[in-house]
mmCIF file of N, CA, C and O in Angstrom:
data_model
loop_
_atom_site.group_PDB
_atom_site.id
_atom_site.type_symbol
_atom_site.label_atom_id
_atom_site.label_comp_id
_atom_site.label_asym_id
_atom_site.label_seq_id
_atom_site.Cartn_x
_atom_site.Cartn_y
_atom_site.Cartn_z
ATOM 1 N N UNK A 257 -6.760 1.097 0.764
ATOM 2 C CA UNK A 257 -8.117 2.210 0.203
ATOM 3 C C UNK A 257 -9.038 1.697 1.308
ATOM 4 O O UNK A 257 -9.347 2.546 2.128
ATOM 5 N N UNK A 258 -9.316 0.244 1.188
ATOM 6 C CA UNK A 258 -10.617 0.612 1.763
ATOM 7 C C UNK A 258 -10.559 0.587 3.341
ATOM 8 O O UNK A 258 -10.962 0.648 4.325
ATOM 9 N N UNK A 259 -9.327 -0.418 3.510
ATOM 10 C CA UNK A 259 -9.549 -0.318 5.304
ATOM 11 C C UNK A 259 -9.134 1.097 5.196
ATOM 12 O O UNK A 259 -8.927 0.931 6.624
ATOM 13 N N UNK A 260 -8.647 1.953 5.304
ATOM 14 C CA UNK A 260 -8.461 3.296 4.912
ATOM 15 C C UNK A 260 -9.252 4.468 5.853
ATOM 16 O O UNK A 260 -10.011 4.733 6.564
ATOM 17 N N UNK A 261 -10.771 3.729 4.621
ATOM 18 C CA UNK A 261 -11.846 4.173 4.891
ATOM 19 C C UNK A 261 -12.689 3.946 5.935
ATOM 20 O O UNK A 261 -13.163 4.599 6.354
ATOM 21 N N UNK A 262 -12.356 2.663 6.323
ATOM 22 C CA UNK A 262 -12.950 1.837 7.438
ATOM 23 C C UNK A 262 -12.331 1.826 8.865
ATOM 24 O O UNK A 262 -12.692 1.193 9.842
ATOM 25 N N UNK A 263 -10.639 2.740 8.896
ATOM 26 C CA UNK A 263 -10.093 2.298 9.666
ATOM 27 C C UNK A 263 -10.024 1.456 10.230
ATOM 28 O O UNK A 263 -9.483 1.389 11.717
ATOM 29 N N UNK A 264 -9.623 0.646 9.356
ATOM 30 C CA UNK A 264 -8.955 -0.812 9.922
ATOM 31 C C UNK A 264 -7.276 -0.794 10.016
ATOM 32 O O UNK A 264 -6.942 -1.068 8.409
ATOM 33 N N UNK A 265 -6.750 0.069 10.275
ATOM 34 C CA UNK A 265 -5.179 0.430 10.066
ATOM 35 C C UNK A 265 -4.416 -0.884 10.306
ATOM 36 O O UNK A 265 -3.431 -1.042 9.474
ATOM 37 N N UNK A 266 -4.561 -1.909 11.570
ATOM 38 C CA UNK A 266 -3.890 -3.156 11.510
ATOM 39 C C UNK A 266 -4.155 -3.646 9.802
ATOM 40 O O UNK A 266 -2.810 -4.730 9.623
ATOM 41 N N UNK A 267 -5.273 -4.034 9.851
ATOM 42 C CA UNK A 267 -5.691 -5.194 8.640
ATOM 43 C C UNK A 267 -4.948 -4.489 7.538
ATOM 44 O O UNK A 267 -4.686 -4.854 6.672
ATOM 45 N N UNK A 268 -4.817 -2.992 7.619
ATOM 46 C CA UNK A 268 -4.551 -2.580 6.046
ATOM 47 C C UNK A 268 -3.179 -3.145 6.339
ATOM 48 O O UNK A 268 -2.598 -3.368 5.154
ATOM 49 N N UNK A 269 -2.331 -2.517 7.525
ATOM 50 C CA UNK A 269 -1.209 -2.498 7.343
ATOM 51 C C UNK A 269 -0.489 -3.921 6.901
ATOM 52 O O UNK A 269 0.648 -4.827 6.247
ATOM 53 N N UNK A 270 -1.089 -5.093 7.381
ATOM 54 C CA UNK A 270 -0.865 -6.015 6.824
ATOM 55 C C UNK A 270 -1.101 -6.932 5.859
ATOM 56 O O UNK A 270 -0.062 -7.599 5.196
ATOM 57 N N UNK A 271 -2.035 -5.733 5.251
ATOM 58 C CA UNK A 271 -2.159 -6.444 3.511
ATOM 59 C C UNK A 271 -0.924 -6.043 2.574
ATOM 60 O O UNK A 271 -0.607 -6.630 1.617
ATOM 61 N N UNK A 272 -1.307 -4.718 2.862
ATOM 62 C CA UNK A 272 0.095 -4.297 2.213
ATOM 63 C C UNK A 272 1.293 -4.990 2.754
ATOM 64 O O UNK A 272 2.482 -5.046 1.923
ATOM 65 N N UNK A 273 1.741 -5.013 3.970
ATOM 66 C CA UNK A 273 2.981 -5.928 4.253
ATOM 67 C C UNK A 273 3.289 -7.194 3.717
ATOM 68 O O UNK A 273 4.483 -7.614 2.399
ATOM 69 N N UNK A 274 2.037 -7.687 3.059
ATOM 70 C CA UNK A 274 2.029 -8.820 2.530
ATOM 71 C C UNK A 274 2.142 -8.464 0.779
ATOM 72 O O UNK A 274 3.258 -9.340 0.195
ATOM 73 N N UNK A 275 2.011 -7.556 0.712
ATOM 74 C CA UNK A 275 2.423 -7.069 -0.686
ATOM 75 C C UNK A 275 3.643 -6.478 -0.890
ATOM 76 O O UNK A 275 3.931 -6.499 -2.245
ATOM 77 N N UNK A 276 4.302 -5.936 -0.122
ATOM 78 C CA UNK A 276 5.467 -5.987 -0.222
ATOM 79 C C UNK A 276 6.542 -7.128 0.148
ATOM 80 O O UNK A 276 7.391 -7.425 -0.928
ATOM 81 N N UNK A 277 6.432 -7.869 0.693
ATOM 82 C CA UNK A 277 6.643 -9.201 0.441
ATOM 83 C C UNK A 277 6.478 -9.823 -0.466
ATOM 84 O O UNK A 277 7.830 -10.368 -0.841
ATOM 85 N N UNK A 278 5.542 -9.682 -1.313
ATOM 86 C CA UNK A 278 6.011 -10.564 -2.775
ATOM 87 C C UNK A 278 6.232 -9.657 -3.827
ATOM 88 O O UNK A 278 6.891 -10.243 -4.666
ATOM 89 N N UNK A 279 6.324 -7.997 -3.658
ATOM 90 C CA UNK A 279 6.757 -7.320 -5.048
ATOM 91 C C UNK A 279 7.776 -6.195 -3.899
ATOM 92 O O UNK A 279 6.784 -5.274 -3.980
ATOM 93 N N UNK A 280 8.327 -6.199 -3.542
ATOM 94 C CA UNK A 280 8.491 -4.991 -2.599
ATOM 95 C C UNK A 280 9.462 -3.942 -3.462
ATOM 96 O O UNK A 280 10.008 -3.185 -3.111
ATOM 97 N N UNK A 281 9.709 -4.036 -4.780
ATOM 98 C CA UNK A 281 10.467 -3.008 -5.483
ATOM 99 C C UNK A 281 9.281 -2.581 -5.936
ATOM 100 O O UNK A 281 9.406 -1.172 -6.987
ATOM 101 N N UNK A 282 7.856 -2.189 -6.204
ATOM 102 C CA UNK A 282 6.706 -1.585 -6.386
ATOM 103 C C UNK A 282 6.465 -0.405 -5.248
ATOM 104 O O UNK A 282 6.179 -0.498 -4.268
ATOM 105 N N UNK A 283 6.377 0.871 -6.300
ATOM 106 C CA UNK A 283 6.480 2.040 -5.203
ATOM 107 C C UNK A 283 5.260 2.201 -4.644
ATOM 108 O O UNK A 283 4.933 3.366 -3.652
ATOM 109 N N UNK A 284 4.289 1.651 -5.215
ATOM 110 C CA UNK A 284 2.821 2.013 -4.928
ATOM 111 C C UNK A 284 2.280 1.379 -3.747
ATOM 112 O O UNK A 284 1.777 1.903 -3.098
ATOM 113 N N UNK A 285 3.053 0.225 -3.484
ATOM 114 C CA UNK A 285 2.801 -0.498 -2.073
ATOM 115 C C UNK A 285 3.319 0.243 -1.054
ATOM 116 O O UNK A 285 3.010 0.377 0.069
ATOM 117 N N UNK A 286 4.259 0.670 -1.287
ATOM 118 C CA UNK A 286 5.266 1.612 -0.144
ATOM 119 C C UNK A 286 4.467 3.086 0.167
ATOM 120 O O UNK A 286 4.103 3.427 1.293
ATOM 121 N N UNK A 287 3.890 3.238 -1.005
ATOM 122 C CA UNK A 287 3.300 4.426 -0.651
ATOM 123 C C UNK A 287 2.066 4.417 -0.223
ATOM 124 O O UNK A 287 1.848 5.353 0.698
ATOM 125 N N UNK A 288 1.424 3.371 -0.619
ATOM 126 C CA UNK A 288 -0.233 2.852 0.118
ATOM 127 C C UNK A 288 0.506 2.793 1.523
ATOM 128 O O UNK A 288 -0.449 2.762 2.690
ATOM 129 N N UNK A 289 1.352 1.762 2.726
ATOM 130 C CA UNK A 289 1.722 2.092 3.541
ATOM 131 C C UNK A 289 2.280 3.190 4.029
ATOM 132 O O UNK A 289 1.672 3.353 4.903
ATOM 133 N N UNK A 290 2.831 4.072 3.616
ATOM 134 C CA UNK A 290 2.838 5.644 4.027
ATOM 135 C C UNK A 290 1.155 6.442 4.175
ATOM 136 O O UNK A 290 1.377 6.862 5.520
ATOM 137 N N UNK A 291 0.836 5.786 3.372
ATOM 138 C CA UNK A 291 -0.736 6.692 3.998
ATOM 139 C C UNK A 291 -1.385 5.881 4.831
ATOM 140 O O UNK A 291 -2.070 6.735 5.576
ATOM 141 N N UNK A 292 -1.099 4.612 5.098
ATOM 142 C CA UNK A 292 -1.448 4.035 6.529
ATOM 143 C C UNK A 292 -1.028 4.717 7.539
ATOM 144 O O UNK A 292 -1.773 5.248 8.413
ATOM 145 N N UNK A 293 0.448 4.853 7.407
ATOM 146 C CA UNK A 293 0.566 5.337 8.531
ATOM 147 C C UNK A 293 0.595 6.751 8.990
ATOM 148 O O UNK A 293 0.315 7.572 9.992
ATOM 149 N N UNK A 294 0.235 8.041 7.872
ATOM 150 C CA UNK A 294 0.123 9.328 7.812
ATOM 151 C C UNK A 294 -1.784 9.578 8.330
ATOM 152 O O UNK A 294 -1.235 10.545 9.786
ATOM 153 N N UNK A 295 -2.379 8.844 8.246
ATOM 154 C CA UNK A 295 -3.386 8.419 8.879
ATOM 155 C C UNK A 295 -3.816 8.378 10.634
ATOM 156 O O UNK A 295 -4.387 8.544 10.702
ATOM 157 N N UNK A 296 -2.662 7.400 10.863
ATOM 158 C CA UNK A 296 -2.587 7.245 12.081
ATOM 159 C C UNK A 296 -2.049 8.191 12.851
ATOM 160 O O UNK A 296 -1.616 7.536 13.648
ATOM 161 N N UNK A 297 -0.800 9.048 12.408
ATOM 162 C CA UNK A 297 -0.005 10.178 13.235
ATOM 163 C C UNK A 297 1.221 9.552 13.340
ATOM 164 O O UNK A 297 2.070 10.256 13.701
ATOM 165 N N UNK A 298 1.421 8.548 12.575
ATOM 166 C CA UNK A 298 3.362 7.983 12.618
ATOM 167 C C UNK A 298 3.450 8.355 11.357
ATOM 168 O O UNK A 298 3.757 7.634 10.361
ATOM 169 N N UNK A 299 3.762 9.693 11.319
ATOM 170 C CA UNK A 299 4.260 10.411 10.045
ATOM 171 C C UNK A 299 5.764 10.099 10.105
ATOM 172 O O UNK A 299 6.554 10.227 8.919
ATOM 173 N N UNK A 300 7.034 9.809 10.955
ATOM 174 C CA UNK A 300 7.820 9.621 10.449
ATOM 175 C C UNK A 300 8.266 8.520 9.910
ATOM 176 O O UNK A 300 9.010 7.832 8.762
ATOM 177 N N UNK A 301 7.405 7.292 10.219
ATOM 178 C CA UNK A 301 7.349 6.160 9.419
ATOM 179 C C UNK A 301 6.924 6.689 7.472
ATOM 180 O O UNK A 301 7.530 5.493 7.007
ATOM 181 N N UNK A 302 6.261 7.588 7.779
ATOM 182 C CA UNK A 302 5.097 7.075 6.890
ATOM 183 C C UNK A 302 6.654 7.921 5.755
ATOM 184 O O UNK A 302 6.623 7.259 4.399
ATOM 185 N N UNK A 303 6.709 9.088 5.762
ATOM 186 C CA UNK A 303 8.113 9.688 5.348
ATOM 187 C C UNK A 303 9.458 8.396 5.278
ATOM 188 O O UNK A 303 9.802 8.472 3.507
ATOM 189 N N UNK A 304 9.616 7.835 5.821
ATOM 190 C CA UNK A 304 10.044 6.619 5.612
ATOM 191 C C UNK A 304 9.775 5.625 4.759
ATOM 192 O O UNK A 304 10.697 5.150 3.048
ATOM 193 N N UNK A 305 8.693 5.693 4.168
ATOM 194 C CA UNK A 305 7.816 4.801 2.927
ATOM 195 C C UNK A 305 7.455 5.313 2.096
ATOM 196 O O UNK A 305 8.404 4.660 1.138
ATOM 197 N N UNK A 306 7.532 6.720 2.099
ATOM 198 C CA UNK A 306 7.806 7.575 0.493
ATOM 199 C C UNK A 306 9.124 7.621 0.074
ATOM 200 O O UNK A 306 9.120 7.573 -0.898
ATOM 201 N N UNK A 307 9.998 7.757 0.486
ATOM 202 C CA UNK A 307 11.610 8.011 0.431
ATOM 203 C C UNK A 307 11.645 6.079 0.011
ATOM 204 O O UNK A 307 12.630 6.186 -1.554
ATOM 205 N N UNK A 308 11.550 5.110 0.699
ATOM 206 C CA UNK A 308 11.329 3.826 -0.775
ATOM 207 C C UNK A 308 11.013 3.581 -1.481
ATOM 208 O O UNK A 308 11.278 4.008 -2.659
ATOM 209 N N UNK A 309 9.645 4.754 -1.508
ATOM 210 C CA UNK A 309 8.273 4.432 -2.878
ATOM 211 C C UNK A 309 9.512 5.277 -4.142
ATOM 212 O O UNK A 309 9.347 5.055 -4.942
ATOM 213 N N UNK A 310 9.652 6.126 -3.539
ATOM 214 C CA UNK A 310 10.170 7.617 -4.687
ATOM 215 C C UNK A 310 11.706 6.619 -5.023
ATOM 216 O O UNK A 310 12.222 7.185 -6.558
ATOM 217 N N UNK A 311 12.137 5.689 -4.209
ATOM 218 C CA UNK A 311 13.391 4.870 -5.562
ATOM 219 C C UNK A 311 13.098 3.631 -5.952
ATOM 220 O O UNK A 311 14.133 3.291 -5.920
ATOM 221 N N UNK A 312 11.627 3.715 -5.564
ATOM 222 C CA UNK A 312 11.242 1.856 -6.370
ATOM 223 C C UNK A 312 11.381 1.802 -7.764
ATOM 224 O O UNK A 312 10.957 3.295 -8.346
ATOM 225 N N UNK A 313 12.156 0.707 -8.150
ATOM 226 C CA UNK A 313 12.006 1.207 -9.657
ATOM 227 C C UNK A 313 10.550 1.235 -10.366
ATOM 228 O O UNK A 313 10.131 1.211 -11.365
ATOM 229 N N UNK A 314 9.531 0.135 -9.875
ATOM 230 C CA UNK A 314 7.949 0.137 -10.371
ATOM 231 C C UNK A 314 7.363 1.459 -9.736
ATOM 232 O O UNK A 314 7.390 1.332 -8.465
ATOM 233 N N UNK A 315 7.294 2.273 -10.295
ATOM 234 C CA UNK A 315 6.543 3.519 -10.019
ATOM 235 C C UNK A 315 5.356 3.788 -11.045
ATOM 236 O O UNK A 315 5.714 3.913 -12.148
ATOM 237 N N UNK A 316 4.214 4.717 -10.484
ATOM 238 C CA UNK A 316 3.358 5.353 -11.290
ATOM 239 C C UNK A 316 3.395 6.953 -11.158
ATOM 240 O O UNK A 316 4.040 7.174 -10.416
ATOM 241 N N UNK A 317 3.102 7.483 -11.943
ATOM 242 C CA UNK A 317 3.065 8.959 -12.133
ATOM 243 C C UNK A 317 2.605 9.775 -10.800
ATOM 244 O O UNK A 317 3.462 10.723 -9.998
ATOM 245 N N UNK A 318 1.897 9.523 -9.803
ATOM 246 C CA UNK A 318 1.989 9.805 -8.730
ATOM 247 C C UNK A 318 2.347 9.496 -7.534
ATOM 248 O O UNK A 318 2.930 9.961 -6.547
ATOM 249 N N UNK A 319 3.314 8.685 -7.917
ATOM 250 C CA UNK A 319 4.827 8.532 -7.300
ATOM 251 C C UNK A 319 6.364 8.973 -7.303
ATOM 252 O O UNK A 319 6.999 8.657 -8.238
ATOM 253 N N UNK A 320 6.080 10.373 -7.302
ATOM 254 C CA UNK A 320 7.018 11.433 -7.786
ATOM 255 C C UNK A 320 7.350 11.908 -6.568
ATOM 256 O O UNK A 320 5.976 12.624 -6.048
ATOM 257 N N UNK A 321 8.358 13.364 -6.680
ATOM 258 C CA UNK A 321 8.581 14.214 -5.992
ATOM 259 C C UNK A 321 7.724 15.652 -6.531
ATOM 260 O O UNK A 321 6.828 15.864 -5.336
ATOM 261 N N UNK A 322 7.429 15.289 -8.085
ATOM 262 C CA UNK A 322 6.450 16.435 -7.867
ATOM 263 C C UNK A 322 5.058 16.280 -7.864
ATOM 264 O O UNK A 322 3.967 17.405 -7.442
ATOM 265 N N UNK A 323 4.460 14.977 -7.725
ATOM 266 C CA UNK A 323 3.159 14.720 -7.438
ATOM 267 C C UNK A 323 2.987 14.849 -5.906
ATOM 268 O O UNK A 323 1.895 15.043 -5.245
ATOM 269 N N UNK A 324 4.127 14.488 -4.721
ATOM 270 C CA UNK A 324 3.589 14.540 -3.448
ATOM 271 C C UNK A 324 3.582 15.613 -2.675
ATOM 272 O O UNK A 324 3.067 16.034 -1.881
ATOM 273 N N UNK A 325 4.072 17.242 -3.754
ATOM 274 C CA UNK A 325 3.848 18.211 -3.172
ATOM 275 C C UNK A 325 3.269 18.459 -3.348
ATOM 276 O O UNK A 325 2.375 19.219 -2.908
ATOM 277 N N UNK A 326 1.839 18.545 -4.053
ATOM 278 C CA UNK A 326 0.456 18.340 -4.779
ATOM 279 C C UNK A 326 -0.330 17.774 -4.247
ATOM 280 O O UNK A 326 -1.399 17.883 -3.691
ATOM 281 N N UNK A 327 0.022 16.306 -3.241
ATOM 282 C CA UNK A 327 -0.843 14.921 -3.354
ATOM 283 C C UNK A 327 -1.738 15.489 -1.711
ATOM 284 O O UNK A 327 -1.017 16.069 -0.477
ATOM 285 N N UNK A 328 -3.009 15.772 -1.651
ATOM 286 C CA UNK A 328 -3.560 15.959 0.035
ATOM 287 C C UNK A 328 -3.013 14.886 0.585
ATOM 288 O O UNK A 328 -3.270 15.484 2.127
ATOM 289 N N UNK A 329 -3.038 13.643 0.325
ATOM 290 C CA UNK A 329 -2.793 13.172 1.442
ATOM 291 C C UNK A 329 -1.170 12.852 2.252
ATOM 292 O O UNK A 329 -1.554 13.024 3.653
ATOM 293 N N UNK A 330 -0.318 14.280 2.126
ATOM 294 C CA UNK A 330 0.491 14.493 2.682
ATOM 295 C C UNK A 330 0.525 15.927 2.663
ATOM 296 O O UNK A 330 1.837 16.412 2.966
ATOM 297 N N UNK A 331 -0.823 16.315 2.985
ATOM 298 C CA UNK A 331 -0.591 17.626 3.419
ATOM 299 C C UNK A 331 0.104 17.812 4.939
ATOM 300 O O UNK A 331 0.602 18.763 5.028
ATOM 301 N N UNK A 332 -0.171 17.075 5.574
ATOM 302 C CA UNK A 332 -0.137 17.262 7.111
ATOM 303 C C UNK A 332 1.969 17.544 7.205
ATOM 304 O O UNK A 332 2.599 17.263 7.997
ATOM 305 N N UNK A 333 2.101 16.631 5.872
ATOM 306 C CA UNK A 333 3.918 16.350 6.032
ATOM 307 C C UNK A 333 4.348 17.377 5.722
ATOM 308 O O UNK A 333 5.655 17.825 5.870
ATOM 309 N N UNK A 334 3.902 17.753 4.810
ATOM 310 C CA UNK A 334 4.657 19.641 4.130
ATOM 311 C C UNK A 334 5.274 20.623 4.929
ATOM 312 O O UNK A 334 6.229 20.628 4.446
ATOM 313 N N UNK A 335 4.973 20.386 5.981
ATOM 314 C CA UNK A 335 5.929 21.539 7.315
ATOM 315 C C UNK A 335 7.122 20.624 7.893
ATOM 316 O O UNK A 335 7.837 21.286 8.269
ATOM 317 N N UNK A 336 6.753 19.394 7.756
ATOM 318 C CA UNK A 336 8.497 18.844 8.032
ATOM 319 C C UNK A 336 9.855 19.145 7.109
ATOM 320 O O UNK A 336 9.411 18.722 5.960
ATOM 321 N N UNK A 337 10.495 19.368 7.933
ATOM 322 C CA UNK A 337 12.154 19.460 7.319
ATOM 323 C C UNK A 337 12.345 18.299 6.233
ATOM 324 O O UNK A 337 12.630 17.853 5.188
ATOM 325 N N UNK A 338 11.909 16.884 6.926
ATOM 326 C CA UNK A 338 12.872 15.467 6.396
ATOM 327 C C UNK A 338 11.711 15.005 5.044
ATOM 328 O O UNK A 338 12.395 14.965 4.036
ATOM 329 N N UNK A 339 10.732 15.707 5.011
ATOM 330 C CA UNK A 339 9.495 15.769 3.746
ATOM 331 C C UNK A 339 10.513 16.700 2.319
ATOM 332 O O UNK A 339 10.335 16.154 1.178
ATOM 333 N N UNK A 340 10.594 17.839 3.284
ATOM 334 C CA UNK A 340 11.047 18.588 2.733
ATOM 335 C C UNK A 340 11.901 18.376 1.369
ATOM 336 O O UNK A 340 12.647 18.477 0.193
ATOM 337 N N UNK A 341 13.410 17.480 2.419
ATOM 338 C CA UNK A 341 14.512 17.306 1.829
ATOM 339 C C UNK A 341 14.427 16.060 0.958
ATOM 340 O O UNK A 341 15.162 16.135 0.053
ATOM 341 N N UNK A 342 13.225 15.226 1.445
ATOM 342 C CA UNK A 342 12.520 14.039 0.661
ATOM 343 C C UNK A 342 12.841 14.383 -0.809
ATOM 344 O O UNK A 342 12.606 13.716 -1.817
ATOM 345 N N UNK A 343 11.826 15.712 -1.425
ATOM 346 C CA UNK A 343 11.057 15.752 -2.207
ATOM 347 C C UNK A 343 12.039 16.818 -3.021
ATOM 348 O O UNK A 343 11.668 17.141 -3.943
ATOM 349 N N UNK A 344 14.096 16.909 -2.974
ATOM 350 C CA UNK A 344 14.471 17.304 -3.783
ATOM 351 C C UNK A 344 15.365 16.360 -4.307
ATOM 352 O O UNK A 344 15.237 15.245 -4.383
#
């Protein structure tokens, strides 16, 4: 989150990749990577990460189809067909 605020996306991606490497079944890490990608305009990569997050065995309430429909972070993705399909 701090890397996003500072717009240090490469450092943020590296940190999240390390977290995913250590525990790749945690949806929160994939959600975080999706946020970093979206902020950089890498929407297709963000959607891939969100799909992995939704399928992850470890998730919190914020990592769900219902939450993603209302989460402001994904506003720019809502018009995309692949995002809508992901939430079905």
